[in-house]
Coordinates of C-alpha atoms and ligand atoms in Angstrom, one line a residue:
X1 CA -42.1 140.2 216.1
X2 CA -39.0 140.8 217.9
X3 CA -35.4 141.9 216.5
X4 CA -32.3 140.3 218.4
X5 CA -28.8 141.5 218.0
X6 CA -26.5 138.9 216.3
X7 CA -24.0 139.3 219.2
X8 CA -26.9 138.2 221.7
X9 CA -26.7 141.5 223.9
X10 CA -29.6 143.6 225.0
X11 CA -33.0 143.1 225.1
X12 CA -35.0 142.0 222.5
X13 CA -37.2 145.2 220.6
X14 CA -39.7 146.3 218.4
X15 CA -39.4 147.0 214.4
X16 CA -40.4 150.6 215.1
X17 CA -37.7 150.8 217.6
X18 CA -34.7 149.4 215.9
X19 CA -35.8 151.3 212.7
X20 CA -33.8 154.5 213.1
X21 CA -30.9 152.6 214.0
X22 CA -27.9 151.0 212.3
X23 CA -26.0 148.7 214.9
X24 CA -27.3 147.1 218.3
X25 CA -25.5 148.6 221.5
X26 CA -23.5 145.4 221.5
X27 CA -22.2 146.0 218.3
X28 CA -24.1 143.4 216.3
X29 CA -26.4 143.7 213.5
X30 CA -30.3 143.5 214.5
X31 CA -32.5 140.0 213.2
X32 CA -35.6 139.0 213.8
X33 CA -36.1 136.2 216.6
X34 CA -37.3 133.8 213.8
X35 CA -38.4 134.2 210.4
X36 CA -41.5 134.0 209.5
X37 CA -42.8 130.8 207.2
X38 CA -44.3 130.9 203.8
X39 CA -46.2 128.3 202.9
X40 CA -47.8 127.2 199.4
X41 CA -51.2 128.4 200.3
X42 CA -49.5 131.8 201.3
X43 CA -47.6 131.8 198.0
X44 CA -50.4 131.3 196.0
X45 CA -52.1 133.7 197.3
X46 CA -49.0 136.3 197.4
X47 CA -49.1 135.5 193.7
X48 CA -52.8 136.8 193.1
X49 CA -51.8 139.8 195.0
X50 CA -49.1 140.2 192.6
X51 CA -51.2 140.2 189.4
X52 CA -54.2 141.2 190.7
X53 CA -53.6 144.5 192.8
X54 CA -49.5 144.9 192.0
X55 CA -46.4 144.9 194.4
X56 CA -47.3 147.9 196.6
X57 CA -50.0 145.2 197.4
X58 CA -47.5 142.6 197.9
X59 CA -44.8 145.1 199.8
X60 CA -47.0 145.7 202.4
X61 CA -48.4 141.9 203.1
X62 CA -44.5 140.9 203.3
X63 CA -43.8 143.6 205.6
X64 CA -46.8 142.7 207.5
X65 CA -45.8 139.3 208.5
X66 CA -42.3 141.2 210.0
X67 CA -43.8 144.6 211.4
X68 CA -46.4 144.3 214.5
X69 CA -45.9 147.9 215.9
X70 CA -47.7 149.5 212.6
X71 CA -51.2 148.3 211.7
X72 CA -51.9 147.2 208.0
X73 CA -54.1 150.1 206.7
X74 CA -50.7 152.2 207.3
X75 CA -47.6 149.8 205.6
X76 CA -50.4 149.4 202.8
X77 CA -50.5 153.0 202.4
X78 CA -46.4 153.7 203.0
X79 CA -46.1 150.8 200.6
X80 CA -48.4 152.9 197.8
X81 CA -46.1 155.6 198.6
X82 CA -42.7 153.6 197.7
X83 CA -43.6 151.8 195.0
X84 CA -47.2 153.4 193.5
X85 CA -47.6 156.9 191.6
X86 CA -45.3 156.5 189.1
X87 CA -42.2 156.6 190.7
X88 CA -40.5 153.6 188.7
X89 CA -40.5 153.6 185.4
X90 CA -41.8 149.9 185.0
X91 CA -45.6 149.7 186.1
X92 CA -44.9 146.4 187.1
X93 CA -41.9 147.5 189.6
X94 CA -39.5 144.7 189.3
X95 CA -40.6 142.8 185.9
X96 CA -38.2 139.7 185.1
X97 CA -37.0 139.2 180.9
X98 CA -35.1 135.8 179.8
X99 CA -32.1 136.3 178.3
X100 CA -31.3 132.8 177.8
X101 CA -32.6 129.5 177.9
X102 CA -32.2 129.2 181.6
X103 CA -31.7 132.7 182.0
X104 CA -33.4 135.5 183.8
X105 CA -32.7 139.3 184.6
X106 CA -34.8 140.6 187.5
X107 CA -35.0 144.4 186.9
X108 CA -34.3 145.9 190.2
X109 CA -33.3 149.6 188.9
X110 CA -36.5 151.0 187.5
X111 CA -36.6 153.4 190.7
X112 CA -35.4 157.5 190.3
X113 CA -31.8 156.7 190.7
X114 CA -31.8 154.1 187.9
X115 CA -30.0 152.0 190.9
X116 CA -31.4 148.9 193.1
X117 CA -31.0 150.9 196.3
X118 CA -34.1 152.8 195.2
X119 CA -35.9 149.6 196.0
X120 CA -35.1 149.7 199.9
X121 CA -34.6 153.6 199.8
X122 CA -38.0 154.9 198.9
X123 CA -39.9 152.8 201.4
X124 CA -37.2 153.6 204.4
X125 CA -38.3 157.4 203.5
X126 CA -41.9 156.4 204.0
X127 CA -41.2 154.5 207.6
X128 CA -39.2 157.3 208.1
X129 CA -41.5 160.3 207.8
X130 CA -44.0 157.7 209.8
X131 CA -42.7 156.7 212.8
X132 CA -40.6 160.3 212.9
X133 CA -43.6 162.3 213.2
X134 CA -45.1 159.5 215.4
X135 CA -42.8 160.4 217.9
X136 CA -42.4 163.9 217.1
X137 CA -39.0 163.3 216.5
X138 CA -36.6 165.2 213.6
X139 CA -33.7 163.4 211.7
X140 CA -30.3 165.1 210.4
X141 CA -29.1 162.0 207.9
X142 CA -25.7 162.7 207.7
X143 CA -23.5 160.4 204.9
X144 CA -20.9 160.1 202.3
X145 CA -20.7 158.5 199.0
X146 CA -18.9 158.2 196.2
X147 CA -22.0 157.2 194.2
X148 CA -25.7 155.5 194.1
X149 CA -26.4 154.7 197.9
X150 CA -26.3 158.8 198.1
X151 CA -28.2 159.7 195.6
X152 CA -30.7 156.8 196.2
X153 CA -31.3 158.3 199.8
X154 CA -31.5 161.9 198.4
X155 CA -33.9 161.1 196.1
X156 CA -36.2 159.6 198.9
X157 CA -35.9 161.6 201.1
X158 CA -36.0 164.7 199.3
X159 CA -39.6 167.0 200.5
X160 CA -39.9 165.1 203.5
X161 CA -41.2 166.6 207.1
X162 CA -39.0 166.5 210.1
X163 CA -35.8 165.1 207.5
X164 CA -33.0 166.5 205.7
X165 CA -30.3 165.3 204.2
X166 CA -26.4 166.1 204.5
X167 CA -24.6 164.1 202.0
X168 CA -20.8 164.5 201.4
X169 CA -19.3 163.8 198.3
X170 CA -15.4 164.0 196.9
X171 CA -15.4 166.8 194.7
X172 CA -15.1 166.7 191.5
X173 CA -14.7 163.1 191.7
X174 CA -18.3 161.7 190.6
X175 CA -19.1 161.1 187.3
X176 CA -21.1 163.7 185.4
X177 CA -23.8 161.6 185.1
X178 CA -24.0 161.0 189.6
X179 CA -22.7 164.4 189.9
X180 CA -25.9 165.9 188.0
X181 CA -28.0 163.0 189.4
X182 CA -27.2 164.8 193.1
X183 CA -27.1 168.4 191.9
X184 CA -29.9 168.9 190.4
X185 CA -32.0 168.1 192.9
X186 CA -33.4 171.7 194.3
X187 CA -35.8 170.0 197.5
X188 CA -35.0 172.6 200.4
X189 CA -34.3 169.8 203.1
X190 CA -31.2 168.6 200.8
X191 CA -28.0 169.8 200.8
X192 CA -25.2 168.6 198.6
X193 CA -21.8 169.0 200.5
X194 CA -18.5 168.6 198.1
X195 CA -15.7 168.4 200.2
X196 CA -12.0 169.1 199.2
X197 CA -10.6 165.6 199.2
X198 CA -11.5 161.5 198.0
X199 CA -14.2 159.1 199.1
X200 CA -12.2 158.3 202.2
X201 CA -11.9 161.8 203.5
X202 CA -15.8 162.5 203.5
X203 CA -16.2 159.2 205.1
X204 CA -13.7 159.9 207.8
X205 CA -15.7 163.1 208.5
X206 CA -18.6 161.4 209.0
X207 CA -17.1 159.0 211.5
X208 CA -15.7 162.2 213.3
X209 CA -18.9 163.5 213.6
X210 CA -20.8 160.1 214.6
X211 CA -18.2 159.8 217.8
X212 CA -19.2 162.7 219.0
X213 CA -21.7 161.2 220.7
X214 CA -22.7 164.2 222.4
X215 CA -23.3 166.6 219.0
X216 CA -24.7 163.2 217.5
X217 CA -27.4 163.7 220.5
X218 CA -27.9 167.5 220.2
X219 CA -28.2 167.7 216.1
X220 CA -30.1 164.8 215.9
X221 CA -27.9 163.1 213.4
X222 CA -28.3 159.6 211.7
X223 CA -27.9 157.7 209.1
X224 CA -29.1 155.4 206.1
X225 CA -26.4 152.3 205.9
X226 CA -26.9 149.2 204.3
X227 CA -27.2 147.7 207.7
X228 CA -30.6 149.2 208.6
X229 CA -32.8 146.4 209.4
X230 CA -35.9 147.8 207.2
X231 CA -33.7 148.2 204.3
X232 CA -32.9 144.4 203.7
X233 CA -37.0 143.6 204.5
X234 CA -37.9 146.1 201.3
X235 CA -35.7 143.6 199.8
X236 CA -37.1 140.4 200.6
X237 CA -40.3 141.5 199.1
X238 CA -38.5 141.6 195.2
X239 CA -37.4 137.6 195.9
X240 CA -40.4 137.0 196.4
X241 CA -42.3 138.8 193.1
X242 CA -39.3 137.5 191.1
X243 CA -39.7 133.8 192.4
X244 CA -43.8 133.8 191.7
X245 CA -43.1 135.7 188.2
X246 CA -40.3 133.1 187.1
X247 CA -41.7 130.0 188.7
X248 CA -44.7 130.8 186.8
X249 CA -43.7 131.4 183.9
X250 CA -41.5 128.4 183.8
X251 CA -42.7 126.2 185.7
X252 CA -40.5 125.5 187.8
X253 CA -40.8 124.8 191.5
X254 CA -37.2 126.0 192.5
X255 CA -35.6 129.4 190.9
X256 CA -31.6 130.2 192.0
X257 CA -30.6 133.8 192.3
X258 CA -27.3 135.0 190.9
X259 CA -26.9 138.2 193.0
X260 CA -24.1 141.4 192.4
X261 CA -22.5 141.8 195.3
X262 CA -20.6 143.9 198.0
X263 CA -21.9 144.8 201.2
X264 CA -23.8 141.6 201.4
X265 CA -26.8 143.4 201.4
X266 CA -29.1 142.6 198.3
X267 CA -28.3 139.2 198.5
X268 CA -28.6 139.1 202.9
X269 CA -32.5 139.4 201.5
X270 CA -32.4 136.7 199.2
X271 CA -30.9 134.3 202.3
X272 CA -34.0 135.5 204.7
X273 CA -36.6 134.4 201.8
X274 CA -35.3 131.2 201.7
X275 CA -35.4 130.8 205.3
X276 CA -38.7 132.2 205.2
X277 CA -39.0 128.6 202.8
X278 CA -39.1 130.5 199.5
X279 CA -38.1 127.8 197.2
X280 CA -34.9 129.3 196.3
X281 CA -32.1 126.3 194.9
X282 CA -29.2 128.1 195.1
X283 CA -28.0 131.7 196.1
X284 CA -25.0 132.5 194.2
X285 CA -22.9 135.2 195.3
X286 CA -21.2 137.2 192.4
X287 CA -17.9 139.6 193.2
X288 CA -15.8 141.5 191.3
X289 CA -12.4 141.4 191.8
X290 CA -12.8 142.4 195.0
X291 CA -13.7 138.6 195.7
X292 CA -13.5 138.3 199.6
X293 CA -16.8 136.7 199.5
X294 CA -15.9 134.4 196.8
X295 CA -12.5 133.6 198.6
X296 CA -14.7 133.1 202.3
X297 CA -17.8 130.5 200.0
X298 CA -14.6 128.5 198.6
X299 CA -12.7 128.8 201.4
X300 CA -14.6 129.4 204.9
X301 CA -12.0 131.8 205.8
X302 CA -13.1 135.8 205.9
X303 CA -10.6 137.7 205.2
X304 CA -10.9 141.8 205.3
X305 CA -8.7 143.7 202.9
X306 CA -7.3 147.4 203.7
X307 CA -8.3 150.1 201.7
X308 CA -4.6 149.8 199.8
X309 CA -6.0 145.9 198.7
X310 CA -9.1 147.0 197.6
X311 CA -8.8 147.4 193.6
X312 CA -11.1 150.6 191.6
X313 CA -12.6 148.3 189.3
X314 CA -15.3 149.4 186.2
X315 CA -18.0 147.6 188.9
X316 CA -17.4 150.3 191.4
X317 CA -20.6 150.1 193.6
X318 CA -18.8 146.2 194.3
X319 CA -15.5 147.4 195.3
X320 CA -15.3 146.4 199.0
X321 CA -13.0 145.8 201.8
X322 CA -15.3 144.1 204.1
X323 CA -19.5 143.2 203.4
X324 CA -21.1 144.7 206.1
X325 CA -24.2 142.6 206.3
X326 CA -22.5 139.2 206.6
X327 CA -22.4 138.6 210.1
X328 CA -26.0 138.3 209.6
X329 CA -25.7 135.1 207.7
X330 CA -22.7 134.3 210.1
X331 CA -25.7 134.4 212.7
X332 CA -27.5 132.1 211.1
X333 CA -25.1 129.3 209.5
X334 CA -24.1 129.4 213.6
X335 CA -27.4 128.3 214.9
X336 CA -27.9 132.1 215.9
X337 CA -24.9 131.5 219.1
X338 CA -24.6 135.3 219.5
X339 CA -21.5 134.4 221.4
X340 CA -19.9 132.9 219.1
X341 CA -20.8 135.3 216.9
X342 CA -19.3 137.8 219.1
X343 CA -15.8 135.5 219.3
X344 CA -15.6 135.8 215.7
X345 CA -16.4 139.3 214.8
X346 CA -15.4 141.2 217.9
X347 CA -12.5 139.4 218.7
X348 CA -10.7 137.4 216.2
X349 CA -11.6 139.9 212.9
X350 CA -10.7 143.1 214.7
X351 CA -7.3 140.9 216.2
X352 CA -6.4 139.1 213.2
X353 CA -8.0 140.7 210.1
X354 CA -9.5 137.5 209.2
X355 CA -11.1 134.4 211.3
X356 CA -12.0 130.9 209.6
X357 CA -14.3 128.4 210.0
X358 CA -14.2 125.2 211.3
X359 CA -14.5 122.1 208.8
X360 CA -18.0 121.6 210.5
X361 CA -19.6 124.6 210.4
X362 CA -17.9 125.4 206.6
X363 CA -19.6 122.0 205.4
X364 CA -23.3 123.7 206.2
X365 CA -22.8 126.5 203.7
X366 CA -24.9 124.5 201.0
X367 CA -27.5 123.7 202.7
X368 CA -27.6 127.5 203.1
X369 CA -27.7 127.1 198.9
X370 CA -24.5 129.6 198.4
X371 CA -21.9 129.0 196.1
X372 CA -20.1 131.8 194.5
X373 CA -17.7 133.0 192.0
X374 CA -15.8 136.3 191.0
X375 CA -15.9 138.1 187.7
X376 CA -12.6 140.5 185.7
X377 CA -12.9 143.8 183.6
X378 CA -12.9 141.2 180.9
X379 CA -15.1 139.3 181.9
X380 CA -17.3 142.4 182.3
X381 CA -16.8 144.1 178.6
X382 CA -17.9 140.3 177.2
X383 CA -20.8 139.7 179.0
X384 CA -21.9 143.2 178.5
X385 CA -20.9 142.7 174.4
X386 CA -22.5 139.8 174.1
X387 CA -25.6 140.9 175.1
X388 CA -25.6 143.9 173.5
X389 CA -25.7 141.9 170.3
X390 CA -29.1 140.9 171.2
X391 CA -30.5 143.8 171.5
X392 CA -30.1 143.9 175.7
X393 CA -28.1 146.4 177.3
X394 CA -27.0 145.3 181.0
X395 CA -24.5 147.6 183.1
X396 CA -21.2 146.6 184.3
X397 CA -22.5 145.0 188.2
X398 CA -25.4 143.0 186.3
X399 CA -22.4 141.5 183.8
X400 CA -20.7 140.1 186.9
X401 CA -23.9 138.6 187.9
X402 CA -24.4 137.2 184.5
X403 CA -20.7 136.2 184.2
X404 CA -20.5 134.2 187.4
X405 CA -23.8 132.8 186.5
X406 CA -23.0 131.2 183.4
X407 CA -19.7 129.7 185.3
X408 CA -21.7 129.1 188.4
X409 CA -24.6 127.7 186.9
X410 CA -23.7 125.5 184.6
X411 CA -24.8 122.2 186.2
X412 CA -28.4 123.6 187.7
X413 CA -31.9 122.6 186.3
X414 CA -33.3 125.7 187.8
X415 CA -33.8 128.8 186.4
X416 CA -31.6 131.3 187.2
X417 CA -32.4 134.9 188.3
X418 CA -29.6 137.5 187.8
X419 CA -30.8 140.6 189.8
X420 CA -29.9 143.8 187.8
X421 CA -28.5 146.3 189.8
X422 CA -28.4 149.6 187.8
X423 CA -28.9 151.0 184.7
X424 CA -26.1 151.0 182.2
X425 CA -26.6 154.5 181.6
X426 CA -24.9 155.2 185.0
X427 CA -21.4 153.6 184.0
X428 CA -21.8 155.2 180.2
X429 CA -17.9 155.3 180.1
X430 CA -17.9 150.9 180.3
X431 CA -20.2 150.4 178.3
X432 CA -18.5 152.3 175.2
X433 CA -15.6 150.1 175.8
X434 CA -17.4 147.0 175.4
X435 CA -19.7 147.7 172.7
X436 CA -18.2 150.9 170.8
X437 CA -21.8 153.0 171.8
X438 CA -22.9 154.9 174.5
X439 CA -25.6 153.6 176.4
X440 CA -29.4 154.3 175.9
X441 CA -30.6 157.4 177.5
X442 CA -34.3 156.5 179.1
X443 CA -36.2 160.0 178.8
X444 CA -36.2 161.4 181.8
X445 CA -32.3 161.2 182.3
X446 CA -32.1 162.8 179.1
X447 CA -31.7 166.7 180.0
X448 CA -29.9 165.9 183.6
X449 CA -26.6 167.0 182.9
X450 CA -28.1 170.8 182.1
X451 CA -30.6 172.0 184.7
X452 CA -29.4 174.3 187.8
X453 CA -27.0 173.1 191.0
X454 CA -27.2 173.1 194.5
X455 CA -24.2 171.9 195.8
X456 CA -21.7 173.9 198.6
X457 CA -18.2 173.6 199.1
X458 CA -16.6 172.8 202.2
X459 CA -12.8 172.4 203.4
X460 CA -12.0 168.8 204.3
X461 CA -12.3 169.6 208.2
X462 CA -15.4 167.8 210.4
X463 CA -15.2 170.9 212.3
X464 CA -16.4 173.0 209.0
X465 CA -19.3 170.5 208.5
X466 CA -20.5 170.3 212.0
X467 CA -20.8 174.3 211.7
X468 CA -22.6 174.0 208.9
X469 CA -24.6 171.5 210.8
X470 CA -25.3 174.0 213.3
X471 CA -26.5 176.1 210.9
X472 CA -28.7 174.6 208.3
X473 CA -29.6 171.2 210.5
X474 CA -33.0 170.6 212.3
Ligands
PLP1 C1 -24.9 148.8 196.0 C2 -24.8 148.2 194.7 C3 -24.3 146.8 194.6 C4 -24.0 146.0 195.8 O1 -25.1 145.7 196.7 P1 -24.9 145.2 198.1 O2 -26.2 145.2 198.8 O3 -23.9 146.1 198.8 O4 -24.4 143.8 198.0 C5 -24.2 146.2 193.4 N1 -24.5 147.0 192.3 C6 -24.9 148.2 192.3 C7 -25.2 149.0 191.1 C8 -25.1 148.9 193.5 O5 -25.4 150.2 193.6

């Protein structure tokens, strides 16, 4: 298998050479040439792999069908490694609970973050650490966050040769709960940066840095963005054990995903399993109010929003300006024309702000099986409310999902999948407001906001963190 660029530059390459990578030269996003097709004979035997040996098992006959440059006996064991010996506190990995009569939560936040990046995160460490020490190569990840995709990469990262991990956060800006999630970790190839200013300042250092193309080079430096290729394929593998679990359980032949969303990323992998011929009714695409998704699946125009439109909402991990993943569906509702691709997102975007579709190519969007809706803070507090009175607790990104499911899905006969996104004990502070409680405490989160730190302070200055690069990188 292949991987093209979605702006139809460069040559064609293999998985283990595109892994390290976020964009393509041209600027595009990398794809596959084709995706690979699942028939019913595959499924049903993807679904005794499932019950019979578990979704390690699975994970690694998924990645299989994408990965030609590894042989098996290796993605089976880097597989084990992500999702086997206890990592995730379900032994099942991503086990799916109704919740109503046509209703279904896929648990994607069983993983050592309590968030659904875990999913993709902890198998990215494992190709990682391969194809790294393959080439007898080192990596400097170098990031910002202001929350779960940090400490996700952190957490799989952490102990692992030729890797470390420079994260920048806004100090004193996290919530105790992320800060302590972050802190506490004490692996020697992780170093916790807090920088004197917001989210936006340790993000612009990290652009700094990146375009210096020639330090970039010298340290070694990458990154972990949603728009690594292997990333959204650790994803794929979860539509798929969700589908088999639901359709079996059910019945049905068709099961529609209801999916959290802001970078396009978690529910980019739910679009490549039904090309793949998962049978997957409808995709539906839940924002919060940061709805420029919802406004582009109502509207075909795409519209980016500056960092002044984009609201703080109590769904943080949602609150966008742009969703870096789509041009990869762009690619595809196109015909995958990397040219016009290109037109769109290199030209008319970065002009205009915004480009729109024509009637024609807008009227293919449900064959593609999206729809969409957005969700409010109110919206939020009742969905979480009313299924706290049944005993479930959900967090504040999984009440969009089910929010804009209910309104979404009102007319389908399939079931409907919301994907869970993170734990509510992450967003404790929400949660209280809706139900009057605090969020259950799974055990081993319990003692997290008391063990020792290991975080440094550093002035707001990419100058400061590059010498401290020097310093402590590989
Ligand atoms: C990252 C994240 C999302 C959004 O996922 P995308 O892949 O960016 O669409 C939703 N909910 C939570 C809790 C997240 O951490």
């Amino acid at each position: 298998m292949r991987y093209v660029s979605t702006r139809g530059g460069g040559k064609p390459r293999s998985f283990t050479d595109i892994l390290l990578e976020g964009l393509a030269p041209d600027g595009g996003l990398y794809l596959p040439e084709e995706y690979p097709q699942l028939d019913k004979r595959t499924l049903s035997d993807f679904s005794k792999l499932l019950s019979q040996e578990g979704y390690a098992a699975l994970a690694a006959k998924v990645l299989a069908l994408y990965i030609d440059d590894m042989d098996e006996l290796t993605l089976a064991r880097l597989c084990e490694g992500a999702y086997g010996g206890g990592k995730f506190s379900a032994a099942d990995i991503v086990p799916a609970t109704q919740i109503g009569q046509q209703m279904w939560l896929g648990h994607l936040s069983y993983g050592p973050t309590a968030a659904f990046k875990d999913m993709a995160m902890q198998l990215l460490g494992e190709l990682f650490e391969e194809v790294l020490s393959q080439r007898g190569q080192v990596l400097n990840i170098l990031g910002a966050t202001s929350g779960d995709t940090g400490s996700s990469a952190e957490y799989a990262m952490a102990n692992r040769r030729g890797i470390k991990v420079f994260m920048l956060t806004p100090r004193g800006r996290m919530s105790p709960f992320q800060q302590a999630q972050m802190f506490s970790l004490t692996d020697p190839n992780i170093f916790n940066i807090a920088i004197a200013g917001v989210f936006d300042d340790c993000q612009d250092i990290v652009k700094a840095i990146s375009a210096d193309l020639e330090f970039k080079r010298a340290h070694h430096i990458g990154a972990v963005n949603s728009i690594n290729w292997a990333r959204l394929l650790a994803q794929v593998v979860y539509y798929i054990g969700l589908y088999l679990q639901v359709s079996e359980k059910t019945g049905a032949e068709k099961v529609s995903f209801c999916v959290p969303t802001g970078n396009f990323g978690n529910v980019c992998a739910g679009h490549i399993a039904r090309q793949m011929g998962l049978p997957i009714d409808r995709l539906i695409v839940a924002t919060n109010e940061n709805n420029v998704l919802e406004e582009f699946f109502t509207t075909g125009r795409y519209r980016v929003r500056s960092a002044q439109q984009t609201l703080a909402t109590s769904s943080p991990s949602m609150d966008i300006s742009k969703a870096s993943n789509f041009e990869r569906f762009i690619f595809d509702l196109l015909g995958r024309d990397g040219a016009r691709c290109r037109e769109l997102f290199a030209n008319q975007l970065r002009n205009s702000g915004y480009f729109e579709l024509p009637e024609a190519v807008f009227a293919k969007i449900s064959d593609f099986g999206f729809q969409s809706g957005s969700s409010t803070h109110a919206n939020r507090l009742e969905q979480i409310r009313l299924l706290d009175r049944e005993g479930i607790e959900i967090d504040p990104h999984t009440a969009d999902g089910v929010q804009v499911a209910k309104t979404q899905g009102a007319d389908l006969t399939s079931p409907i999948v919301v994907l869970e996104t993170a734990l509510p004990v992450k967003f404790s502070q929400t949660i209280r407001e809706a139900t009057g409680h605090g969020p259950k405490v799974p055990g081993r989160f319990a003692d997290i906001e008391k063990g020792p730190r290991r975080v440094v302070d550093l002035e707001n200055d990419p100058e400061v963190v590059k010498d401290y690069l020097r310093e402590f990188g590989l």
